[in-house]
RNA sequence: GGACCCGUAGUGUAGCGGUUAGCAUAUCUGCCUGUCACGCAGAAGGUCGCGGGUUCGAAUCCCGUCGGGUCCGCCA
């Protein structure tokens, strides 16, 4: 018999009808002469009452255990007034007439019912059990609603959804590629795409005008809580647009998506910060704008200081940056806490972090006695009694970056962002086109080599490459980069100049990207677009602490899948067929746990 | 490549130099007709991840290793 409706969908108006229910035994309460079952499915739970009068059903109910799958037939009735519960089907119960076991279950290794949380490792190993919990399935539902809203919105805006290849050409730059051996051409390899970047530009060359794709992407780099080796982008591209067109469309899209997925009502347009501003004020190119604690530049104040720690950094062309912790919260930071914050700054590249605590007209702290000359000026930066100043002297990128990291540590330590804080979206624009490798001194692209240089700066591409801005933008939410894009170079001459600036010989560029450079010869429209990190956005929408929560079958920190056991060795025969011989690799070690 | 944190019954945890390795829950048995984390009585369940060392004595301290996690590097 087919179920009449989901367990969780039963309501008072169904009282008096006979229903067939399918579901899992969530809990069983055996009172001896009376058995209660909580029956659970995707929609919720309902109580099934089994009385001794229903002879067969009672005998079956006696054998049931947690997570057995059953079919229960019975009469829906309202529960006694004083016994109703708040959840969906809590006003009714089903009096069992017949119960059939559809699938028995061993005692599960992790409990589905109850508050107890197994370790993340076990929950990944038994992901299908973990997903039976409504709060574990919910992030996937949020993600589904977001993707549906994306499809609906972009379809209405005239975007064409196109799938691009997963087996494609390896590109030596960017992240490490995942390679796939090509059996029919021994010795050659496909690569899995790091993004559909060149394909979507070729679609613009093909006249698609506006394209999007929910695209799987692959990057063989080390994992993080917000980074998986295979992940999903919303990839989109538009022809005949300027930066404002792309940003404006994305703001409207996000308004729709966040509302459809989790009911947010976000304000647009989003604030825009230049890259330089984001670094100087927040010490990050993906600033968390939900709280203040902005950095300040005290380089001028310390120009000519006698304190060697600062003077040497300034002499080397560096800066002194400060972060003020207002007196109201500074008291929460003990000497030990300050040591821990300094250690945090060091992890992020700082050589040291100094602190000063306002004390009367002067300051306390290990370096206070070296700064008597600067004390009057410093008072302006710590106006309140007990205000705390955290100071780092270093190259701009290091000083700002490390203080930015300290700023986030303070956020977490002091709870500077309330749970109900509204989401803070922002655009970071005017990224530098190129950045210099610290060791080799070579210039490399910051975004990718197809990013259009800012027209006003193009003339300096060869003479002063570091000063050239890119027509590139990042989308930031609560301190996470959730998207990035740019206008693209669409003419061969500019693309050639870009490759030369990157130190590629013409022949080398031709070899790597010849197919794309050729396309630029045949009339490509000006175009630009963006890619969202869809997993990361879904994580933030779902309020989840880890990307793994919004991915159905995620990988662990070492890139393994505890459920399937991937990656794993393959048969010698399989390698033989692919023409692959393994170099000496360590024997796979059996886990001992 | 590097730093730090964590591995104790199925699960979650306590114990941090001498314990019969404790508690909760799950499991099994018995009792129980309005429970809803049902209750009550009882039982079984542990190479304290693995290897080595220190010690009269190690779950506990040290080293190594394996596994898990967070971060730095890396991630156009």
XYZ file of C-alpha atoms (C1' of nucleotides) in Angstrom, chain A residues 27 29-33 36 47 49 65 77 79 83 93 111 116 119 174 195 219 221-222 224 227 445 447-448 548 556-558, chain B residues 1 10-12 24-29 32-39 49-50 66-76:
62
model
C 11.979 6.414 19.456
C 8.443 4.004 24.463
C 7.316 0.621 25.741
C 4.985 0.937 28.715
C 4.399 -2.786 28.854
C 0.754 -2.910 27.938
C 4.363 4.510 21.705
C 3.337 9.593 17.439
C 0.044 4.431 19.520
C 14.092 -0.843 17.451
C -7.141 11.106 16.113
C -4.421 13.786 21.159
C -0.695 15.947 25.721
C -1.554 10.582 16.924
C 22.515 7.950 17.392
C 24.412 13.802 21.481
C 32.692 13.166 16.337
C 47.049 28.816 -10.653
C 37.009 27.033 -13.068
C 41.811 22.510 -7.079
C 45.491 22.341 -2.681
C 45.427 21.823 1.067
C 40.556 24.271 5.279
C 37.928 24.935 1.390
C 48.661 38.347 -11.840
C 43.277 37.531 -10.261
C 44.064 35.760 -13.519
C 31.322 20.335 5.132
C 38.088 15.553 5.447
C 41.075 17.813 6.090
C 43.395 15.411 4.235
C 56.416 21.819 4.150
C 28.702 1.322 20.250
C 28.344 6.855 21.239
C 29.486 11.228 24.389
C 25.476 9.230 30.909
C 23.313 7.143 26.846
C 22.812 3.090 23.572
C 22.519 -2.553 23.857
C 20.388 -7.185 26.351
C 16.809 -9.355 30.288
C 5.116 -1.518 33.802
C -1.877 0.770 29.731
C -1.048 7.761 28.233
C 4.232 7.947 27.434
C 6.722 11.772 24.713
C 14.814 12.144 26.451
C 8.787 7.270 29.699
C 10.007 5.019 34.392
C 44.755 4.531 18.989
C 49.668 1.894 18.181
C 48.998 6.483 13.020
C 44.222 8.868 12.938
C 41.039 13.366 13.578
C 40.695 18.796 13.823
C 42.224 24.241 13.557
C 45.665 27.540 11.483
C 50.290 29.351 8.515
C 52.387 28.342 3.747
C 49.583 27.022 -0.679
C 44.604 28.132 -2.910
C 45.298 32.428 -11.063
